């Protein structure tokens, strides 16, 4: 019991923002905050059904649970740190329990969503500077606002002709052929198989309490749609940003779907530099049927191998 | 700026065959100049070994890929029916007669929009059934894709055949 | 059949900028041959007085109307970005990654509307940061404006190059 308490405190410590670096919160306050969090975790621990016996997974799940239940500020969770810890753990593990991994990732997604909702609310608040300077001429700004180095870009502000212009290309379309239909069928069949696979996966392992939440969106829908967007981008590595269509929620959707697709073996995901580098995704096998079949076979095997958890 | 170059830009960017009047309206060149520019271009393109030609179809002109190069050209151009709509069409053909609600499970809520546009194109027929719609392919579907089948059962069988043909060498 | 003619047919019919890999897959020509064909075509088109050019955008190639002839090109459903939005786009490209709040200092509150429409067009990406948004350009930006760059750093460098090219004779 003591040991698990220790583990838990450590994990929370890792997951929490490094508050002392970010704001002026004194070290003591921070410790007492974490202490109280640990206590809450201990309380919750008794009443909650947590599938994993692994202290790490258990602690992460509990901490996330607290956020999801709105007893933590979502921004107190450092998801980057979480991904690092979790990836490190998964790399070391001989076998990954997909049930628990899925649950944890799903919870991380919820937190990310809560964070982005807050960020969105914050960003949507009109900046005070906007009100102050509304209708003012830009020339007079540098009196009030710290100007940034304009460099030669200043020329752009006054230029009549922009160095960039839309290129005119041919817009031609052609009748569809039988080969197109077959290609489409091939893709459609694979995609719907993935959906079926996913539906089964989600059905089997969904957390009962998620149903009560506002997340009625179907994760399968999201994953399928993100997979399609990826296909449309063609061959090779694609910055994840290119998969976003609109809105902030969409980013969360794309990100989580990418995690699932990666887990299913359909795509690779990597980041240029941690933590703020560009994230890239690449479909492992957009055109190569053999490999895609292998990949889906692998995902099926993984699902089947998952030990049965209540 | 040479008039034939202006007409060249217009022909290139036009997605469909255009008339001299249209070319003249956009370029601001008179019809006679447009015609002589078209002649020059046709000579320049069609006489050379280029893969592109300027061709005349009745009163309309178009820039297009020469016949010999057609095989290389079509794959990269955009399809008349968007790919994802085509995917839905193929699933309907494969599972037909299939309930729209069943298809929803396979492809999600874009099914409504796709079925609508396939119905508009005359490729798919809908019939109310069990609080949903039963979807089948039409004769036009068979004609559009030149499938060797005379009924929807045959379309289905044909697709099934194609599927096994594709997957069999890879399995095991 | 000359390889550059095959590639010419492919480029002409491609609906969007394509990579050497795509060209190679469809033509059956190896990547080296495709590259050399592209070089030949670029020389042939771009060096002549023709209204069409072969342009390179990082790893992608496209056939497009030369800048001087753009006004004569057939306007279909091209985006037609308003000039002031284009200005905002170029500022973002030049200063990226740039905070929306910084851009506000430069162009005032129209920045919100412009960024929104550039984001809707898929040309600019926004990322929440420091109570504002960090703005960067997308792959579609590169393709739409036909910039020879494969990353936002290269877009920035390209723009800088264009500016110094332009500004030297113009500044009084």
XYZ file of C-alpha atoms in Angstrom:
654
model
C 0.000 0.000 0.000
C 2.805 2.357 0.913
C 4.637 1.407 -2.214
C 1.686 2.118 -4.418
C 1.194 5.448 -2.716
C 4.774 6.307 -3.507
C 4.393 5.242 -7.116
C 1.295 7.285 -7.387
C 2.919 10.399 -6.000
C 5.775 9.987 -8.426
C 3.520 9.619 -11.400
C 1.469 12.612 -10.405
C 4.625 14.573 -9.949
C 5.653 13.711 -13.455
C 2.309 14.434 -14.965
C 1.795 17.735 -13.265
C 3.036 20.820 -14.932
C 6.349 21.992 -13.632
C 4.518 24.759 -11.898
C 7.565 26.227 -10.272
C 9.019 26.892 -13.689
C 5.867 28.323 -15.110
C 4.439 30.546 -12.449
C 5.321 31.913 -9.100
C 3.708 29.205 -7.076
C 6.051 28.507 -4.156
C 7.533 25.078 -3.838
C 5.626 24.432 -0.595
C 2.282 25.190 -2.152
C 3.077 22.928 -5.011
C 3.958 20.082 -2.748
C 0.860 20.484 -0.650
C -1.194 20.623 -3.838
C 0.295 17.395 -5.064
C -0.117 15.945 -1.606
C -3.796 16.722 -1.619
C -4.145 15.286 -5.103
C -2.482 12.093 -3.970
C -4.882 11.921 -1.077
C -7.865 12.326 -3.354
C -6.444 9.641 -5.575
C -6.180 7.308 -2.645
C -9.792 7.950 -1.760
C -10.993 7.415 -5.270
C -8.880 4.344 -5.666
C -10.996 2.364 -3.269
C -14.265 2.973 -4.997
C -13.242 2.829 -8.645
C -12.923 -0.105 -10.935
C -9.466 0.046 -12.448
C -8.515 -2.761 -14.730
C -4.766 -2.719 -14.429
C -2.582 -4.283 -11.797
C 0.335 -2.248 -13.030
C 1.019 0.601 -10.580
C 2.015 2.979 -13.357
C -1.059 2.423 -15.446
C -3.230 2.493 -12.396
C -1.841 5.810 -11.252
C -2.109 7.415 -14.659
C -5.661 6.199 -15.061
C -6.604 7.502 -11.641
C -5.097 10.893 -12.221
C -6.852 11.165 -15.548
C -10.050 10.018 -13.968
C -9.856 12.941 -11.565
C -9.573 15.374 -14.405
C -12.369 13.777 -16.348
C -14.544 13.974 -13.250
C -13.639 17.644 -13.146
C -11.904 17.460 -9.830
C -8.613 18.533 -11.384
C -7.813 21.427 -13.633
C -7.061 19.749 -16.978
C -4.193 22.137 -17.460
C -2.552 20.667 -14.388
C -1.852 17.571 -16.410
C 1.205 17.590 -18.576
C 0.155 15.438 -21.493
C 3.526 15.729 -23.176
C 5.166 14.296 -20.114
C 2.518 11.610 -20.079
C 3.183 10.621 -23.676
C 6.906 10.444 -22.984
C 6.458 8.284 -19.914
C 3.897 6.122 -21.571
C 5.863 5.623 -24.766
C 8.921 4.729 -22.757
C 6.880 2.222 -20.862
C 5.343 0.701 -23.954
C 8.712 0.420 -25.630
C 10.021 -1.540 -22.695
C 6.971 -3.756 -22.321
C 7.022 -7.213 -23.882
C 3.348 -7.123 -24.469
C 0.959 -4.204 -24.566
C -2.435 -4.625 -23.082
C -4.568 -2.947 -25.694
C -7.590 -2.687 -23.470
C -5.812 -0.609 -20.914
C -3.789 1.292 -23.486
C -7.004 2.134 -25.271
C -8.677 3.321 -22.101
C -5.737 5.429 -21.066
C -5.383 7.006 -24.477
C -9.094 7.662 -24.538
C -8.839 9.402 -21.196
C -5.849 11.397 -22.374
C -7.959 12.421 -25.299
C -10.686 13.647 -23.011
C -8.168 15.710 -21.144
C -6.740 17.101 -24.334
C -10.262 17.981 -25.334
C -10.923 19.706 -22.018
C -7.662 21.585 -22.393
C -8.445 22.686 -25.896
C -11.920 23.765 -24.918
C -10.430 25.947 -22.227
C -7.781 27.247 -24.582
C -10.460 28.019 -27.095
C -12.540 29.897 -24.573
C -9.499 31.861 -23.567
C -8.520 32.612 -27.136
C -12.012 33.669 -28.060
C -12.057 36.354 -25.434
C -11.373 39.516 -27.343
C -7.902 40.751 -26.635
C -8.016 44.000 -24.730
C -5.605 45.503 -27.200
C -8.228 45.016 -29.875
C -10.662 47.282 -28.123
C -8.006 49.862 -27.388
C -6.761 50.091 -30.920
C -9.917 49.444 -32.843
C -9.968 51.670 -35.865
C -6.553 53.151 -35.265
C -4.008 53.549 -37.953
C -1.278 50.929 -37.758
C 1.445 53.553 -37.998
C 0.750 54.831 -34.530
C 0.957 51.435 -32.904
C 4.627 51.340 -32.153
C 4.063 54.006 -29.537
C 2.138 51.545 -27.434
C 3.031 48.076 -28.479
C 6.384 46.477 -28.378
C 7.191 46.259 -32.075
C 8.818 43.210 -33.502
C 11.631 43.190 -35.976
C 10.010 43.953 -39.280
C 13.081 43.377 -41.403
C 12.584 43.434 -45.147
C 9.070 42.099 -44.616
C 7.992 45.658 -44.007
C 7.967 46.095 -47.764
C 5.024 43.709 -47.849
C 2.909 46.112 -45.853
C 3.127 48.807 -48.459
C 3.670 46.833 -51.627
C 1.124 47.195 -54.374
C 1.885 43.840 -55.897
C 2.254 40.758 -53.732
C 5.091 38.358 -54.397
C 2.636 35.489 -54.134
C -0.283 34.883 -56.447
C -2.609 31.994 -57.127
C -1.429 29.849 -59.965
C -3.903 28.895 -62.638
C -3.879 25.214 -63.441
C -6.059 23.048 -65.581
C -9.223 21.812 -64.045
C -10.200 18.794 -65.982
C -12.327 15.892 -65.064
C -12.885 12.605 -66.761
C -15.533 9.939 -66.795
C -15.116 7.191 -64.237
C -14.044 3.783 -65.432
C -14.407 0.254 -64.300
C -10.872 0.345 -62.933
C -11.805 3.366 -60.831
C -14.778 1.486 -59.481
C -12.628 -1.484 -58.590
C -9.994 0.691 -56.954
C -12.699 2.448 -55.007
C -14.212 -0.856 -54.003
C -10.885 -2.113 -52.834
C -10.392 0.922 -50.609
C -13.980 1.015 -49.427
C -13.911 -2.629 -48.443
C -10.728 -2.179 -46.469
C -12.007 0.936 -44.760
C -15.307 -0.621 -43.822
C -13.454 -3.639 -42.493
C -11.360 -1.334 -40.324
C -14.553 0.276 -39.070
C -16.092 -3.056 -38.235
C -12.931 -4.069 -36.445
C -12.951 -0.811 -34.538
C -16.620 -1.011 -33.712
C -16.025 -4.401 -32.156
C -13.015 -3.087 -30.287
C -14.869 -0.080 -28.938
C -17.942 -2.097 -28.080
C -15.948 -4.583 -26.119
C -13.788 -2.207 -24.180
C -15.743 0.962 -23.735
C -15.836 2.390 -20.272
C -19.399 2.388 -19.030
C -19.195 5.889 -17.593
C -18.150 7.395 -20.915
C -21.642 6.773 -22.135
C -23.068 9.265 -19.719
C -20.781 11.980 -20.893
C -21.326 14.433 -23.634
C -19.072 12.429 -25.916
C -21.644 10.940 -28.129
C -19.384 11.381 -31.127
C -18.434 8.096 -32.521
C -14.749 7.490 -32.327
C -15.019 5.065 -35.200
C -16.463 7.781 -37.391
C -13.591 10.024 -36.489
C -10.988 7.417 -37.160
C -12.498 6.472 -40.469
C -12.717 10.080 -41.547
C -9.135 10.801 -40.543
C -8.001 7.703 -42.389
C -9.722 8.985 -45.500
C -8.173 12.413 -45.201
C -4.813 10.750 -44.907
C -5.466 8.757 -48.060
C -6.368 11.918 -49.887
C -3.012 13.472 -48.983
C -1.255 10.800 -50.985
C 2.083 9.159 -50.456
C 4.754 9.919 -47.930
C 4.998 11.712 -44.595
C 2.333 14.336 -43.987
C 2.453 16.990 -41.277
C -0.484 16.211 -39.023
C -1.636 19.777 -39.477
C -2.496 19.019 -43.078
C -5.170 16.651 -41.864
C -6.990 19.342 -39.934
C -9.972 20.707 -41.727
C -11.516 23.227 -39.429
C -12.040 24.146 -35.866
C -10.174 23.282 -32.758
C -12.158 20.178 -31.952
C -11.122 18.766 -35.254
C -7.495 18.878 -34.170
C -8.249 16.808 -31.143
C -10.188 14.399 -33.295
C -7.358 14.072 -35.789
C -4.798 13.642 -33.072
C -6.665 10.933 -31.217
C -7.638 9.153 -34.400
C -3.982 9.202 -35.409
C -3.061 7.551 -32.120
C -5.608 4.833 -32.710
C -4.540 4.307 -36.297
C -0.947 4.077 -35.168
C -1.931 1.558 -32.545
C -3.753 -0.446 -35.176
C -0.623 -0.535 -37.268
C -2.118 1.493 -40.118
C 0.128 4.512 -39.812
C 3.389 5.666 -38.326
C 3.433 8.791 -36.198
C 6.542 10.681 -35.219
C 7.671 14.069 -34.100
C 10.658 15.986 -35.355
C 11.612 17.391 -31.989
C 10.112 16.856 -28.606
C 8.036 18.564 -27.325
C 7.126 21.243 -29.875
C 8.397 19.807 -33.140
C 6.169 19.065 -36.082
C 4.237 15.823 -35.854
C 4.175 13.705 -38.979
C 2.003 10.809 -39.967
C 2.471 8.370 -42.771
C 0.103 5.687 -43.926
C 2.142 2.556 -43.740
C 0.759 1.123 -46.905
C -1.647 3.232 -48.867
C -1.345 1.358 -52.120
C 0.207 -1.870 -51.107
C -2.551 -4.320 -50.467
C -0.341 -7.073 -49.167
C 1.110 -4.976 -46.412
C -2.185 -3.427 -45.488
C -3.678 -6.841 -45.114
C -0.746 -7.757 -42.947
C -1.249 -4.677 -40.875
C -4.914 -5.344 -40.293
C -4.170 -8.972 -39.567
C -1.674 -7.794 -36.978
C -4.215 -5.489 -35.379
C -6.700 -8.355 -35.197
C -4.144 -10.579 -33.599
C -3.318 -7.922 -31.059
C -6.939 -7.494 -30.154
C -7.364 -11.203 -29.755
C -4.313 -11.481 -27.604
C -5.568 -9.050 -25.072
C -6.093 -10.793 -21.782
C -9.675 -10.767 -20.686
C -10.279 -8.012 -18.215
C -13.474 -7.411 -16.425
C 1.938 40.038 -75.822
C 1.195 37.751 -78.717
C -2.441 36.942 -79.264
C -1.774 33.226 -79.730
C -0.171 33.118 -76.285
C -3.229 34.708 -74.743
C -5.444 32.155 -76.448
C -3.035 29.421 -75.356
C -3.499 30.474 -71.716
C -7.255 30.469 -72.164
C -7.429 27.095 -73.840
C -5.147 25.550 -71.277
C -7.151 26.761 -68.340
C -10.592 26.068 -69.782
C -11.957 22.835 -68.445
C -14.231 22.247 -71.402
C -14.203 22.994 -75.134
C -14.858 26.679 -75.790
C -16.132 28.730 -78.711
C -14.404 31.563 -80.523
C -16.954 33.950 -79.055
C -16.095 32.876 -75.533
C -12.380 33.139 -76.209
C -12.872 36.549 -77.665
C -14.922 37.771 -74.710
C -12.308 36.853 -72.196
C -9.256 37.923 -74.120
C -10.754 41.115 -75.447
C -9.391 40.139 -78.873
C -11.684 40.269 -81.880
C -12.997 37.064 -83.408
C -10.732 37.230 -86.420
C -7.610 37.548 -84.287
C -8.819 34.686 -82.107
C -9.312 32.497 -85.151
C -5.894 33.215 -86.549
C -4.359 32.604 -83.112
C -6.161 29.266 -82.963
C -4.785 28.327 -86.370
C -1.270 29.192 -85.329
C -1.583 27.228 -82.115
C -3.067 24.199 -83.871
C -0.176 24.220 -86.305
C 2.381 24.637 -83.555
C 0.985 21.937 -81.293
C -0.394 19.413 -83.722
C 2.566 19.489 -86.065
C 5.123 18.821 -83.352
C 5.847 15.658 -81.398
C 4.211 17.112 -78.302
C 1.750 15.103 -76.283
C -0.830 17.873 -76.428
C -2.969 19.031 -79.303
C -5.381 21.805 -80.092
C -8.474 20.197 -81.463
C -11.667 21.475 -82.959
C -14.988 19.862 -82.216
C -17.710 21.532 -84.228
C -17.670 25.166 -83.176
C -15.595 24.495 -80.083
C -11.890 24.297 -79.435
C -10.000 22.447 -76.750
C -6.510 21.628 -75.708
C -6.208 17.930 -74.989
C -3.844 15.015 -74.751
C -3.107 13.362 -78.085
C -4.634 9.956 -78.604
C -1.321 8.095 -78.341
C -0.706 9.485 -74.896
C -4.187 8.962 -73.492
C -3.128 5.898 -71.527
C -0.722 7.952 -69.475
C -2.972 10.885 -68.954
C -6.243 9.832 -67.474
C -5.011 8.381 -64.210
C -3.918 11.696 -62.762
C -6.930 13.746 -63.704
C -9.814 14.287 -61.390
C -12.733 11.896 -61.671
C -16.200 13.068 -62.577
C -17.578 11.330 -59.521
C -15.569 12.037 -56.380
C -13.630 9.070 -55.110
C -15.427 8.743 -51.795
C -18.819 8.767 -53.493
C -17.531 6.086 -55.814
C -16.485 4.046 -52.813
C -19.991 4.190 -51.438
C -21.336 3.181 -54.857
C -19.095 0.136 -54.898
C -20.235 -0.928 -51.440
C -23.855 -0.612 -52.482
C -23.138 -2.728 -55.546
C -21.430 -5.348 -53.438
C -23.940 -5.597 -50.613
C -27.123 -4.894 -52.574
C -29.948 -4.947 -51.817
C -28.709 -3.158 -48.730
C -30.444 -0.948 -46.187
C -29.122 2.578 -45.892
C -28.990 2.080 -42.129
C -26.723 -0.920 -42.637
C -24.461 1.131 -44.856
C -24.353 3.758 -42.156
C -22.586 1.247 -39.945
C -19.977 0.775 -42.623
C -19.219 4.332 -43.630
C -20.819 6.645 -41.097
C -23.048 9.607 -41.704
C -21.618 10.625 -45.045
C -23.854 7.852 -46.370
C -26.809 10.251 -46.645
C -25.037 12.737 -48.827
C -23.454 10.051 -50.987
C -26.671 8.137 -51.551
C -28.350 11.402 -52.456
C -25.769 12.243 -55.087
C -25.671 8.692 -56.441
C -29.423 8.819 -56.753
C -29.156 12.148 -58.549
C -26.652 10.608 -60.930
C -29.097 7.793 -61.564
C -26.627 5.151 -60.436
C -28.482 4.011 -57.342
C -32.165 3.474 -56.630
C -33.741 3.896 -53.192
C -36.917 2.280 -51.926
C -38.405 2.880 -48.453
C -38.110 -0.149 -46.260
C -38.063 -0.823 -42.503
C -37.727 2.815 -41.489
C -34.783 3.152 -43.819
C -34.131 2.805 -47.538
C -33.224 -0.233 -49.514
C -30.478 0.585 -51.982
C -29.773 -1.109 -55.296
C -27.793 -0.261 -58.398
C -29.496 0.785 -61.624
C -29.096 -0.140 -65.254
C -27.231 3.113 -65.686
C -24.718 1.872 -63.136
C -23.982 -1.135 -65.335
C -23.700 1.070 -68.401
C -21.556 3.706 -66.749
C -18.909 1.248 -65.699
C -19.336 -1.119 -68.596
C -19.781 -4.056 -66.277
C -20.493 -7.360 -67.941
C -23.746 -7.997 -66.132
C -27.416 -7.731 -66.907
C -28.899 -7.637 -63.436
C -27.945 -6.386 -60.031
C -27.386 -9.966 -58.927
C -24.841 -10.276 -61.672
C -23.226 -6.983 -60.694
C -22.846 -8.310 -57.185
C -21.479 -11.626 -58.355
C -19.096 -9.855 -60.668
C -17.712 -7.651 -57.873
C -17.425 -10.671 -55.636
C -15.436 -12.385 -58.369
C -13.118 -9.386 -58.672
C -12.592 -9.362 -54.940
C -11.572 -13.002 -54.742
C -9.406 -12.603 -57.832
C -7.558 -9.823 -56.054
C -7.168 -11.395 -52.683
C -6.559 -15.020 -53.594
C -2.913 -14.836 -54.693
C -2.067 -13.006 -51.521
C -3.782 -15.175 -48.980
C -1.973 -18.012 -47.249
C 7.554 7.357 -77.519
C 9.773 9.912 -75.836
C 9.690 9.907 -72.061
C 9.300 13.671 -71.824
C 6.176 13.453 -73.950
C 4.689 10.870 -71.638
C 5.425 13.090 -68.673
C 4.023 16.059 -70.570
C 0.743 14.195 -71.026
C 0.674 13.277 -67.362
C 1.403 16.804 -66.149
C -1.156 18.264 -68.500
C -3.893 16.029 -67.243
C -2.976 16.047 -63.566
C -5.529 17.891 -61.534
C -3.039 18.899 -58.854
C 0.730 19.151 -58.393
C 2.246 15.671 -58.551
C 5.423 14.023 -57.304
C 8.081 12.177 -59.239
C 6.894 8.973 -57.577
C 3.359 9.434 -58.846
C 4.556 10.273 -62.336
C 6.791 7.270 -62.280
C 4.077 4.897 -61.038
C 1.734 5.826 -63.824
C 4.196 6.106 -66.664
C 6.140 3.019 -65.695
C 9.312 5.075 -66.188
C 11.952 5.020 -63.465
C 12.432 8.041 -61.239
C 15.650 9.115 -62.917
C 14.055 9.149 -66.361
C 11.084 11.058 -64.977
C 13.391 13.650 -63.453
C 15.328 14.154 -66.626
C 12.093 14.386 -68.610
C 10.877 17.031 -66.175
C 14.078 18.988 -66.654
C 13.709 18.870 -70.410
C 10.085 19.957 -70.239
C 10.850 22.798 -67.830
C 13.528 24.046 -70.178
C 11.297 23.701 -73.210
C 8.276 25.424 -71.679
C 9.810 27.951 -69.385
C 12.474 29.111 -71.801
C 10.048 29.776 -74.642
C 7.486 32.530 -75.056
C 4.653 30.108 -74.337
C 1.889 31.001 -71.913
C 2.375 27.783 -69.976
C 5.166 26.787 -67.626
C 6.294 23.697 -65.800
C 6.751 24.674 -62.204
C 8.368 22.944 -59.253
C 7.016 23.204 -55.729
C 9.385 21.373 -53.455
C 8.796 17.738 -54.331
C 5.846 18.419 -56.640
C 5.505 19.519 -60.226
C 2.669 21.152 -62.090
C 1.873 22.699 -65.422
C 0.380 26.140 -65.002
C -0.311 29.448 -66.693
C 2.631 31.849 -66.583
C 2.164 34.844 -64.379
C 1.945 37.351 -67.215
C -0.944 35.503 -68.794
C -2.893 34.896 -65.647
C -5.371 37.650 -66.357
C -6.394 35.954 -69.565
C -6.819 32.549 -68.032
C -10.228 31.045 -67.817
C -11.579 31.785 -64.410
C -13.389 28.770 -63.185
C -13.790 28.007 -59.578
C -10.364 29.354 -58.707
C -10.297 30.741 -55.226
C -9.707 34.365 -56.169
C -8.249 35.507 -52.898
C -8.885 39.208 -52.307
C -5.793 41.338 -52.457
C -5.738 42.393 -48.826
C -6.150 38.798 -47.693
C -3.256 37.922 -49.980
C -1.237 40.581 -48.212
C -1.999 39.032 -44.841
C -1.079 35.639 -46.263
C 2.286 36.925 -47.429
C 2.940 38.568 -44.060
C 2.214 35.273 -42.333
C 4.492 33.454 -44.749
C 7.249 35.932 -44.174
C 7.090 36.179 -40.392
C 6.019 32.615 -39.628
C 5.704 31.195 -37.098
C 4.011 34.412 -36.000
C 1.488 35.131 -33.281
C -1.850 36.472 -34.421
C -1.488 39.188 -31.801
C 1.765 40.329 -33.437
C 0.082 40.447 -36.791
C -2.635 42.514 -35.200
C -0.005 45.125 -34.451
C 0.820 45.257 -38.131
C -2.551 45.243 -39.817
C -5.170 45.865 -37.152
C -8.309 43.942 -36.470
C -8.940 42.746 -39.993
C -6.385 40.118 -39.070
C -9.125 38.001 -37.457
C -11.269 37.805 -40.545
C -8.302 37.247 -42.833
C -6.807 34.493 -40.736
C -10.196 32.823 -40.551
C -10.632 32.798 -44.306
C -7.043 31.694 -44.933
C -7.601 28.875 -42.486
C -10.845 27.913 -44.216
C -9.014 27.822 -47.521
C -6.474 25.516 -45.924
C -3.624 27.918 -46.595
C -2.767 28.813 -43.024
C -2.652 26.732 -39.889
C -3.374 28.123 -36.429
C -2.204 26.761 -33.116
C -3.212 28.184 -29.732
C -0.260 29.797 -28.042
C 0.229 32.413 -25.349
C -3.432 33.467 -25.335
C -3.275 33.993 -29.068
C -2.631 31.829 -32.086
C 0.597 30.901 -33.741
C 0.224 31.069 -37.497
C 2.098 29.071 -40.109
C 1.603 28.193 -43.770
C 0.486 24.797 -45.040
C 1.424 22.474 -47.857
C -1.583 23.788 -49.734
C -0.114 27.274 -49.456
C 2.980 26.072 -51.278
C 0.911 24.449 -54.003
C -1.604 27.228 -54.442
C 1.056 29.859 -54.917
C 3.446 27.557 -56.721
C 6.366 28.236 -54.419
C 9.437 26.075 -54.798
C 9.735 25.049 -51.168
C 9.178 21.983 -49.088
C 8.889 23.486 -45.628
C 7.757 26.686 -44.012
C 11.372 27.682 -43.493
C 11.893 27.403 -47.214
C 8.717 29.366 -47.896
C 10.070 32.115 -45.688
C 13.432 32.066 -47.416
C 11.781 32.121 -50.819
C 9.714 35.152 -49.887
C 12.750 36.921 -48.532
C 14.472 36.254 -51.848
C 11.523 37.670 -53.770
C 11.433 40.747 -51.584
C 15.092 41.600 -51.961
C 14.802 40.989 -55.699
C 11.876 43.396 -55.831
C 12.756 46.028 -53.341
C 16.169 47.028 -54.598
C 15.032 48.806 -57.763
C 11.778 50.039 -56.250
C 12.925 51.729 -53.088
C 13.436 55.374 -53.676
